[in-house]
Short mmCIF file of C-alpha atoms in Angstrom, two decimals:
data_model
loop_
_atom_site.label_atom_id
_atom_site.label_comp_id
_atom_site.label_asym_id
_atom_site.label_seq_id
_atom_site.Cartn_x
_atom_site.Cartn_y
_atom_site.Cartn_z
CA MET V 1 20.00 9.76 27.79
CA ALA V 2 22.92 7.33 25.96
CA GLN V 3 25.18 8.77 23.78
CA SER V 4 25.28 6.98 20.67
CA ASP V 5 28.25 5.85 18.91
CA VAL V 6 26.95 4.27 16.00
CA THR V 7 28.87 5.57 12.57
CA THR V 8 27.80 5.36 8.99
CA GLU V 9 30.88 3.30 8.32
CA ALA V 10 29.16 0.86 10.82
CA CYS V 11 25.78 1.30 8.80
CA VAL V 12 27.70 0.64 5.52
CA ALA V 13 29.65 -2.42 6.89
CA LEU V 14 26.24 -4.08 7.71
CA LEU V 15 24.68 -3.34 4.37
CA ASP V 16 27.58 -5.41 2.72
CA ARG V 17 26.99 -8.05 5.04
CA LEU V 18 23.07 -8.20 3.94
CA VAL V 19 23.52 -7.62 0.02
CA ALA V 20 25.71 -10.88 0.36
CA PHE V 21 22.75 -12.81 1.10
CA ASP V 22 21.04 -13.62 -2.30
CA THR V 23 17.59 -13.38 -1.32
CA THR V 24 15.55 -13.03 -4.24
CA SER V 25 12.31 -14.11 -3.56
CA ALA V 26 12.28 -17.41 -5.32
CA LYS V 27 14.85 -18.43 -2.83
CA SER V 28 14.93 -18.87 0.95
CA ASN V 29 15.71 -16.18 3.22
CA LEU V 30 16.89 -18.36 5.77
CA ALA V 31 20.49 -17.69 5.85
CA LEU V 32 19.89 -13.94 6.25
CA ILE V 33 17.21 -14.49 9.12
CA ASP V 34 19.78 -16.88 10.83
CA ASP V 35 22.48 -14.15 10.79
CA VAL V 36 20.62 -11.35 11.94
CA ARG V 37 18.96 -13.48 14.70
CA GLY V 38 22.50 -14.65 15.83
CA GLN V 39 23.65 -10.76 15.88
CA LEU V 40 20.62 -10.03 17.79
CA GLU V 41 20.55 -12.91 20.37
CA ALA V 42 24.22 -12.11 21.06
CA LEU V 43 23.16 -9.07 22.29
CA GLY V 44 20.55 -10.40 24.53
CA ILE V 45 17.75 -9.32 22.28
CA ALA V 46 15.18 -12.32 21.88
CA THR V 47 13.70 -13.02 18.54
CA ARG V 48 10.38 -14.76 17.13
CA LEU V 49 10.25 -16.61 14.09
CA THR V 50 7.33 -17.28 11.53
CA PHE V 51 7.67 -19.69 8.65
CA ASN V 52 6.20 -20.31 5.49
CA ASP V 53 4.43 -23.57 5.19
CA GLU V 54 7.44 -25.14 3.65
CA LYS V 55 9.80 -23.77 6.03
CA THR V 56 12.13 -22.61 3.57
CA LYS V 57 11.04 -18.83 4.65
CA ALA V 58 11.17 -16.79 7.82
CA ASN V 59 9.68 -13.50 9.50
CA LEU V 60 11.92 -12.08 12.44
CA TRP V 61 10.42 -10.03 15.09
CA ALA V 62 12.51 -8.89 18.09
CA THR V 63 11.99 -5.91 20.81
CA VAL V 64 14.12 -3.70 22.61
CA GLY V 65 12.67 -2.39 25.82
CA PRO V 66 9.66 -2.97 27.73
CA GLN V 67 8.02 -6.62 26.49
CA ASP V 68 4.83 -5.66 28.04
CA LYS V 69 3.59 -2.47 25.91
CA GLY V 70 3.56 -1.73 22.01
CA GLY V 71 6.20 0.40 20.42
CA ILE V 72 7.74 1.72 17.48
CA VAL V 73 7.93 -1.05 14.60
CA LEU V 74 11.06 -0.76 12.30
CA SER V 75 9.79 -2.97 9.46
CA GLY V 76 11.58 -4.12 6.31
CA HIS V 77 11.46 -6.86 3.80
CA THR V 78 14.42 -9.38 3.27
CA ASP V 79 13.72 -10.54 -0.10
CA VAL V 80 14.77 -8.75 -3.50
CA VAL V 81 14.08 -9.07 -7.09
CA PRO V 82 15.85 -10.97 -9.62
CA VAL V 83 19.08 -9.73 -11.31
CA ALA V 84 18.38 -12.53 -14.19
CA GLY V 85 17.98 -10.48 -17.86
CA GLN V 86 19.69 -7.37 -16.35
CA LYS V 87 23.32 -6.00 -17.32
CA TRP V 88 25.19 -5.36 -14.20
CA THR V 89 28.75 -3.58 -13.95
CA SER V 90 29.44 -5.56 -11.11
CA ASP V 91 28.28 -8.70 -9.13
CA PRO V 92 24.73 -7.77 -7.77
CA PHE V 93 25.72 -9.86 -4.44
CA LYS V 94 28.99 -8.11 -3.73
CA MET V 95 28.45 -4.53 -2.66
CA VAL V 96 30.92 -1.94 -4.16
CA GLU V 97 31.27 1.60 -3.55
CA ARG V 98 31.85 4.31 -6.26
CA ASP V 99 31.79 7.87 -5.85
CA GLY V 100 29.65 7.65 -2.69
CA LEU V 101 27.33 5.45 -4.14
CA LEU V 102 26.66 1.58 -2.89
CA TYR V 103 25.86 -0.40 -5.61
CA GLY V 104 24.37 -4.08 -5.22
CA ARG V 105 21.09 -5.78 -5.23
CA GLY V 106 18.86 -4.46 -2.30
CA THR V 107 21.13 -1.54 -1.32
CA ALA V 108 18.00 0.93 -1.76
CA ASP V 109 15.06 -1.88 -1.61
CA MET V 110 15.31 -2.13 1.00
CA LYS V 111 18.43 -3.48 2.94
CA GLY V 112 19.78 0.00 3.57
CA PHE V 113 17.23 0.88 5.87
CA ILE V 114 17.31 -2.67 7.63
CA ALA V 115 21.14 -2.13 7.86
CA CYS V 116 20.77 1.03 9.68
CA ALA V 117 18.53 -0.02 11.97
CA LEU V 118 19.99 -3.04 13.04
CA ALA V 119 23.35 -1.09 13.42
CA TYR V 120 21.80 0.06 16.54
CA GLY V 121 21.16 -2.82 18.03
CA ALA V 122 24.18 -2.81 20.69
CA ASP V 123 22.94 0.83 21.41
CA MET V 124 19.54 0.19 21.89
CA THR V 125 20.41 -2.21 24.60
CA LYS V 126 22.46 0.30 26.52
CA ARG V 127 19.56 2.80 26.69
CA ASP V 128 16.66 2.73 29.24
CA LEU V 129 14.04 2.97 26.70
CA LYS V 130 10.55 4.16 27.68
CA THR V 131 9.07 3.29 24.60
CA PRO V 132 10.11 -0.15 22.80
CA ILE V 133 11.47 -0.34 19.58
CA HIS V 134 10.72 -3.57 17.49
CA PHE V 135 12.26 -4.75 14.52
CA ALA V 136 10.26 -6.79 12.05
CA LEU V 137 11.81 -8.38 8.98
CA SER V 138 9.37 -10.15 6.35
CA TYR V 139 9.66 -12.55 3.41
CA ASP V 140 8.23 -12.46 -0.04
CA GLU V 141 6.95 -8.47 -0.16
CA GLU V 142 8.33 -8.60 -3.58
CA VAL V 143 5.86 -10.95 -5.14
CA GLY V 144 2.52 -10.14 -2.81
CA CYS V 145 3.34 -9.14 0.73
CA ILE V 146 3.07 -12.91 1.57
CA GLY V 147 5.41 -12.98 4.57
CA VAL V 148 4.10 -10.28 6.56
CA LYS V 149 0.57 -11.70 6.72
CA GLY V 150 1.89 -14.35 9.29
CA LEU V 151 4.03 -11.83 10.81
CA ILE V 152 1.27 -9.83 11.75
CA ALA V 153 -1.15 -12.49 12.65
CA ASP V 154 1.62 -13.77 15.15
CA MET V 155 2.02 -10.14 16.22
CA ALA V 156 -1.81 -9.73 17.11
CA GLU V 157 -2.11 -12.84 18.81
CA ASN V 158 1.13 -12.93 21.25
CA LEU V 159 2.21 -9.50 21.31
CA PRO V 160 1.14 -5.89 22.72
CA LEU V 161 -0.22 -3.85 19.72
CA PRO V 162 2.32 -1.54 18.47
CA ARG V 163 1.90 2.16 18.26
CA ALA V 164 2.99 2.92 15.14
CA VAL V 165 5.12 1.32 12.36
CA ILE V 166 7.84 2.68 9.93
CA VAL V 167 8.18 1.07 6.84
CA GLY V 168 11.36 1.63 5.58
CA GLU V 169 11.30 1.68 1.63
CA PRO V 170 12.98 3.89 -0.32
CA THR V 171 11.36 7.42 -0.19
CA SER V 172 14.71 9.50 -0.11
CA MET V 173 13.91 10.27 3.42
CA GLN V 174 11.02 11.89 2.75
CA LEU V 175 7.70 11.27 4.42
CA ILE V 176 5.06 9.17 2.64
CA GLY V 177 1.57 8.69 4.25
CA GLY V 178 -0.29 6.69 1.80
CA ASN V 179 0.11 4.29 -0.77
CA LYS V 180 -2.27 2.69 -3.37
CA GLY V 181 -3.24 -0.75 -3.03
CA GLY V 182 -3.21 -3.26 -5.54
CA ARG V 183 -4.53 -6.84 -6.69
CA SER V 184 -3.04 -9.23 -9.31
CA PHE V 185 -4.97 -12.11 -11.11
CA THR V 186 -4.13 -14.56 -13.67
CA ALA V 187 -7.37 -15.38 -15.92
CA ILE V 188 -7.65 -18.70 -17.59
CA VAL V 189 -9.59 -18.68 -20.78
CA ARG V 190 -10.53 -22.33 -21.83
CA GLY V 191 -11.72 -22.83 -25.39
CA VAL V 192 -12.05 -25.71 -27.77
CA PRO V 193 -9.01 -26.71 -29.97
CA GLY V 194 -9.62 -27.58 -33.69
CA HIS V 195 -8.57 -27.15 -36.97
CA SER V 196 -8.14 -23.56 -38.02
CA SER V 197 -9.85 -24.21 -41.30
CA GLU V 198 -13.26 -25.18 -39.71
CA PRO V 199 -13.55 -22.17 -36.95
CA GLY V 200 -17.23 -23.00 -36.10
CA ARG V 201 -16.18 -26.35 -34.60
CA GLY V 202 -14.10 -24.76 -32.11
CA ALA V 203 -13.91 -22.12 -29.62
CA ASN V 204 -11.08 -19.77 -29.89
CA ALA V 205 -9.59 -18.85 -26.68
CA ILE V 206 -7.56 -16.06 -27.60
CA MET V 207 -10.20 -14.22 -29.40
CA ALA V 208 -12.33 -14.79 -26.13
CA ALA V 209 -9.52 -13.46 -24.33
CA ALA V 210 -9.20 -10.27 -26.30
CA ARG V 211 -12.60 -9.51 -25.23
CA PHE V 212 -11.61 -9.48 -21.84
CA ILE V 213 -8.54 -7.36 -22.49
CA THR V 214 -10.38 -4.79 -24.47
CA TYR V 215 -13.05 -4.91 -21.44
CA ILE V 216 -9.99 -3.80 -19.05
CA GLU V 217 -8.68 -1.63 -21.28
CA ASP V 218 -12.29 -0.10 -21.70
CA LEU V 219 -12.37 -0.06 -17.56
CA GLN V 220 -8.83 1.81 -17.65
CA GLN V 221 -10.09 4.72 -19.63
CA GLU V 222 -13.35 4.93 -17.69
CA PHE V 223 -11.31 5.29 -14.47
CA CYS V 224 -8.89 8.06 -16.26
CA ASP V 225 -11.78 9.94 -17.48
CA ASN V 226 -13.53 10.30 -14.02
CA ALA V 227 -10.04 11.25 -12.18
CA ASP V 228 -10.01 13.74 -9.56
CA PRO V 229 -7.80 16.42 -10.60
CA ASP V 230 -7.13 17.07 -7.28
CA CYS V 231 -6.20 13.65 -5.74
CA PRO V 232 -2.75 13.78 -4.71
CA PHE V 233 -1.63 10.20 -6.44
CA ASP V 234 0.02 10.39 -9.59
CA PRO V 235 -1.49 8.86 -11.90
CA PRO V 236 -4.70 10.43 -9.77
CA TYR V 237 -6.94 7.45 -10.63
CA THR V 238 -6.97 3.26 -10.18
CA THR V 239 -4.93 1.97 -12.86
CA PHE V 240 -4.96 -1.59 -14.68
CA ASP V 241 -2.21 -3.35 -15.97
CA LEU V 242 -2.10 -6.37 -18.55
CA GLY V 243 1.61 -8.18 -18.21
CA LEU V 244 1.49 -11.33 -19.55
CA VAL V 245 -0.68 -12.91 -22.50
CA ASN V 246 0.29 -16.44 -23.30
CA GLY V 247 -1.95 -18.98 -25.74
CA GLY V 248 -2.09 -21.14 -28.26
CA THR V 249 0.22 -24.03 -29.74
CA ALA V 250 0.28 -23.36 -33.57
CA GLY V 251 -0.83 -21.08 -36.44
CA ASN V 252 -2.89 -23.29 -38.04
CA ILE V 253 -4.88 -24.82 -34.63
CA ILE V 254 -7.72 -23.08 -32.71
CA PRO V 255 -5.93 -22.21 -29.86
CA GLY V 256 -7.67 -24.06 -26.68
CA GLU V 257 -6.18 -22.17 -24.12
CA CYS V 258 -5.00 -18.26 -23.11
CA GLN V 259 -3.96 -17.44 -19.83
CA ILE V 260 -3.89 -13.50 -18.95
CA THR V 261 -1.77 -11.89 -16.01
CA TRP V 262 -3.44 -9.03 -14.97
CA GLY V 263 -4.51 -6.45 -12.20
CA PHE V 264 -5.19 -3.19 -10.55
CA ARG V 265 -3.68 -0.42 -8.19
CA MET V 266 -6.35 1.05 -6.40
CA LEU V 267 -6.79 4.52 -4.68
CA PRO V 268 -7.43 4.03 -0.89
CA ASP V 269 -11.12 5.37 -1.46
CA ASP V 270 -11.72 3.09 -4.33
CA ASP V 271 -13.54 -0.15 -3.61
CA SER V 272 -11.48 -3.06 -4.74
CA ASP V 273 -14.08 -5.45 -3.87
CA ALA V 274 -16.41 -3.59 -6.10
CA ILE V 275 -14.28 -3.46 -9.02
CA GLU V 276 -12.99 -6.88 -8.90
CA ALA V 277 -16.96 -8.18 -8.66
CA ARG V 278 -17.59 -5.81 -11.65
CA ILE V 279 -14.98 -7.50 -14.02
CA ARG V 280 -16.29 -11.13 -12.70
CA ALA V 281 -19.53 -9.87 -13.47
CA TYR V 282 -18.58 -8.99 -17.40
CA ALA V 283 -16.86 -12.25 -17.56
CA GLU V 284 -20.01 -14.00 -16.68
CA ALA V 285 -21.96 -12.54 -18.74
CA HIS V 286 -19.73 -11.81 -22.01
CA ILE V 287 -17.08 -14.47 -22.03
CA ASP V 288 -18.55 -17.17 -20.69
CA PRO V 289 -21.53 -17.87 -22.39
CA PRO V 290 -20.04 -17.93 -26.27
CA LEU V 291 -17.41 -20.45 -24.89
CA LYS V 292 -20.39 -22.57 -23.38
CA LYS V 293 -21.99 -22.69 -26.12
CA ILE V 294 -19.52 -24.89 -27.66
CA SER V 295 -18.41 -27.12 -24.68
CA ALA V 296 -19.53 -26.93 -21.25
CA ASP V 297 -15.89 -27.34 -20.20
CA ALA V 298 -14.98 -24.21 -21.62
CA GLY V 299 -15.31 -20.80 -20.01
CA ILE V 300 -12.89 -18.07 -18.18
CA GLU V 301 -11.54 -18.51 -14.74
CA ILE V 302 -10.14 -15.55 -12.73
CA ILE V 303 -7.95 -16.39 -10.03
CA ARG V 304 -6.75 -13.90 -7.49
CA ARG V 305 -3.15 -14.32 -6.67
CA VAL V 306 -2.28 -11.00 -4.78
CA ASP V 307 -4.20 -8.77 -2.49
CA THR V 308 -2.31 -5.75 -1.06
CA PRO V 309 -4.36 -3.18 0.83
CA PRO V 310 -4.01 0.31 0.47
CA LEU V 311 -2.41 2.36 3.06
CA ARG V 312 -4.98 5.28 3.89
CA PRO V 313 -3.49 8.61 4.54
CA ASP V 314 -4.03 10.18 8.11
CA THR V 315 -1.95 13.25 9.07
CA THR V 316 -3.23 12.59 12.62
CA SER V 317 -1.87 8.98 13.08
CA PRO V 318 0.93 8.90 15.46
CA ALA V 319 3.09 7.35 13.02
CA GLU V 320 3.16 10.54 10.99
CA GLN V 321 3.13 12.80 14.10
CA ILE V 322 6.61 11.16 15.54
CA ILE V 323 8.13 11.57 11.83
CA ARG V 324 6.99 15.14 11.92
CA HIS V 325 8.26 15.67 15.35
CA LEU V 326 11.76 14.28 14.97
CA THR V 327 12.69 15.67 11.69
CA GLY V 328 10.58 18.76 11.26
CA LEU V 329 8.84 17.67 8.22
CA ASN V 330 5.51 19.27 7.65
CA GLN V 331 4.26 17.61 4.76
CA SER V 332 3.58 14.08 3.77
CA GLY V 333 3.50 12.37 0.16
CA VAL V 334 1.53 9.38 -1.29
CA VAL V 335 2.73 7.04 -4.16
CA SER V 336 1.69 4.71 -6.43
CA TYR V 337 3.66 1.59 -5.21
CA GLY V 338 2.41 -0.93 -2.83
CA THR V 339 3.91 -1.56 0.59
CA GLU V 340 3.35 -3.60 3.57
CA ALA V 341 2.10 -0.62 5.39
CA GLY V 342 -1.67 -1.19 4.53
CA HIS V 343 -1.40 -4.60 6.29
CA PHE V 344 -0.41 -3.17 9.80
CA GLN V 345 -3.00 -0.42 9.34
CA ASN V 346 -5.35 -2.96 8.75
CA ALA V 347 -4.44 -4.59 11.93
CA GLY V 348 -4.83 -1.55 14.04
CA VAL V 349 -1.15 -0.01 13.66
CA PRO V 350 -0.87 3.29 12.06
CA GLY V 351 1.89 3.37 9.50
CA VAL V 352 4.43 5.60 7.60
CA ILE V 353 6.61 4.88 4.73
CA PHE V 354 9.90 6.59 5.41
CA GLY V 355 13.36 5.09 4.36
CA PRO V 356 16.89 5.94 2.67
CA GLY V 357 17.76 5.39 -1.03
CA SER V 358 15.35 6.60 -4.01
CA ILE V 359 12.30 4.33 -5.66
CA GLN V 360 13.87 5.21 -8.88
CA GLN V 361 16.67 2.78 -8.12
CA ALA V 362 14.68 -0.19 -6.80
CA HIS V 363 14.59 -3.28 -9.27
CA GLN V 364 17.10 -1.57 -11.64
CA PRO V 365 20.25 -3.06 -12.93
CA ASP V 366 23.14 -1.27 -10.75
CA GLU V 367 20.79 -0.47 -8.17
CA PHE V 368 22.48 1.86 -5.60
CA ILE V 369 22.14 4.06 -2.47
CA ALA V 370 23.89 7.12 -1.61
CA VAL V 371 26.31 6.75 1.48
CA GLU V 372 24.53 10.47 2.10
CA GLN V 373 21.03 8.46 2.32
CA ILE V 374 22.69 5.96 4.86
CA ASP V 375 24.25 8.56 6.81
CA LYS V 376 20.50 10.50 6.93
CA CYS V 377 18.71 7.22 8.06
CA ARG V 378 21.54 6.82 10.88
CA LYS V 379 20.84 9.87 12.40
CA PHE V 380 17.05 9.72 12.38
CA ILE V 381 17.24 6.24 14.14
CA GLY V 382 19.31 7.84 16.47
CA GLN V 383 16.87 10.58 17.05
CA LEU V 384 14.06 8.20 17.41
CA LEU V 385 15.96 6.15 20.22
CA ASP V 386 16.52 9.37 21.96
CA TRP V 387 12.71 10.00 21.83
CA ALA V 388 11.96 6.61 22.98
CA GLU V 389 14.03 6.91 26.15
CA THR V 390 11.79 9.69 26.97
CA GLY V 391 8.58 7.85 27.01
CA ALA V 392 6.58 10.49 25.11
#
């Protein structure tokens, strides 16, 4: 069994290097991917890339160890959320350390985990790994887990099915075995514009949108009232959100269009298709008819933008058992935010969420991760590699 010489300082240095790449979801991540690919291939580690349609973004997959069997995936997304409109004490893309905390966009969510994993690249190549270790780096997780779909499709078609995946989202190195899923939509309500002094000659898109919004609010209350008090999620029911409403052109014009950005975060046991179908049925029965009575071109259109499956808790899964064995943790929790783990689970790869840093720092100005968390993650990955050498 090889003796690891990977230090916390090496992980921090690599994190500094990763933070310097502005991989905000609206931008390309290719510079970061090319840099990581260069690091790995310099060590003799082959990589696979899958791209978006425009070839402006890429996922990266790499395997160390036996190429003919599935192993443990260390999974992370390379994109970060925007810093626009946030007040930062320092440049968000120049990592700084203050009092044992590393500040920079993506330090917690989730380049800290990626840095710890990649820091072991050279160490991995010196080991006789019986169980392979896979790197899986995705794009556009923050805008709907878009990139990981192509990565998983390529994996399923061309590679051995992995045994388990560890998605390194920030959990303060606590074991998370389940997360809510989520669907996001745009509802476009089209009315008939006209002079506000003659409301009967038009169809008010905002008023129709208000009825739709009220229905979503009523649904939220229904799910809340029927919540299972023993449900481990917080809150313990499927939640609905209405994030953006935009409509109208002037105060004296009947609004001809109103757009609503909305969605829901469902419990793993709730039927997301049934929830969506129920909402669409309401819109068809109660929003469309009054509008189409004025004009056949009026009505409501509901467009699904994001569909992120939940991670269903399974305490018997190989993913949970490996973490428990290596860390001594005997309990797993759940979270209400979405991750890529559900996509892996749906592809037959059991997963957990387990990584350094706190979700409370994610997406915030002056985002940070504690050096102590980097050190804990470093030690865990070293333990994982020791285990992978045994072929257990």
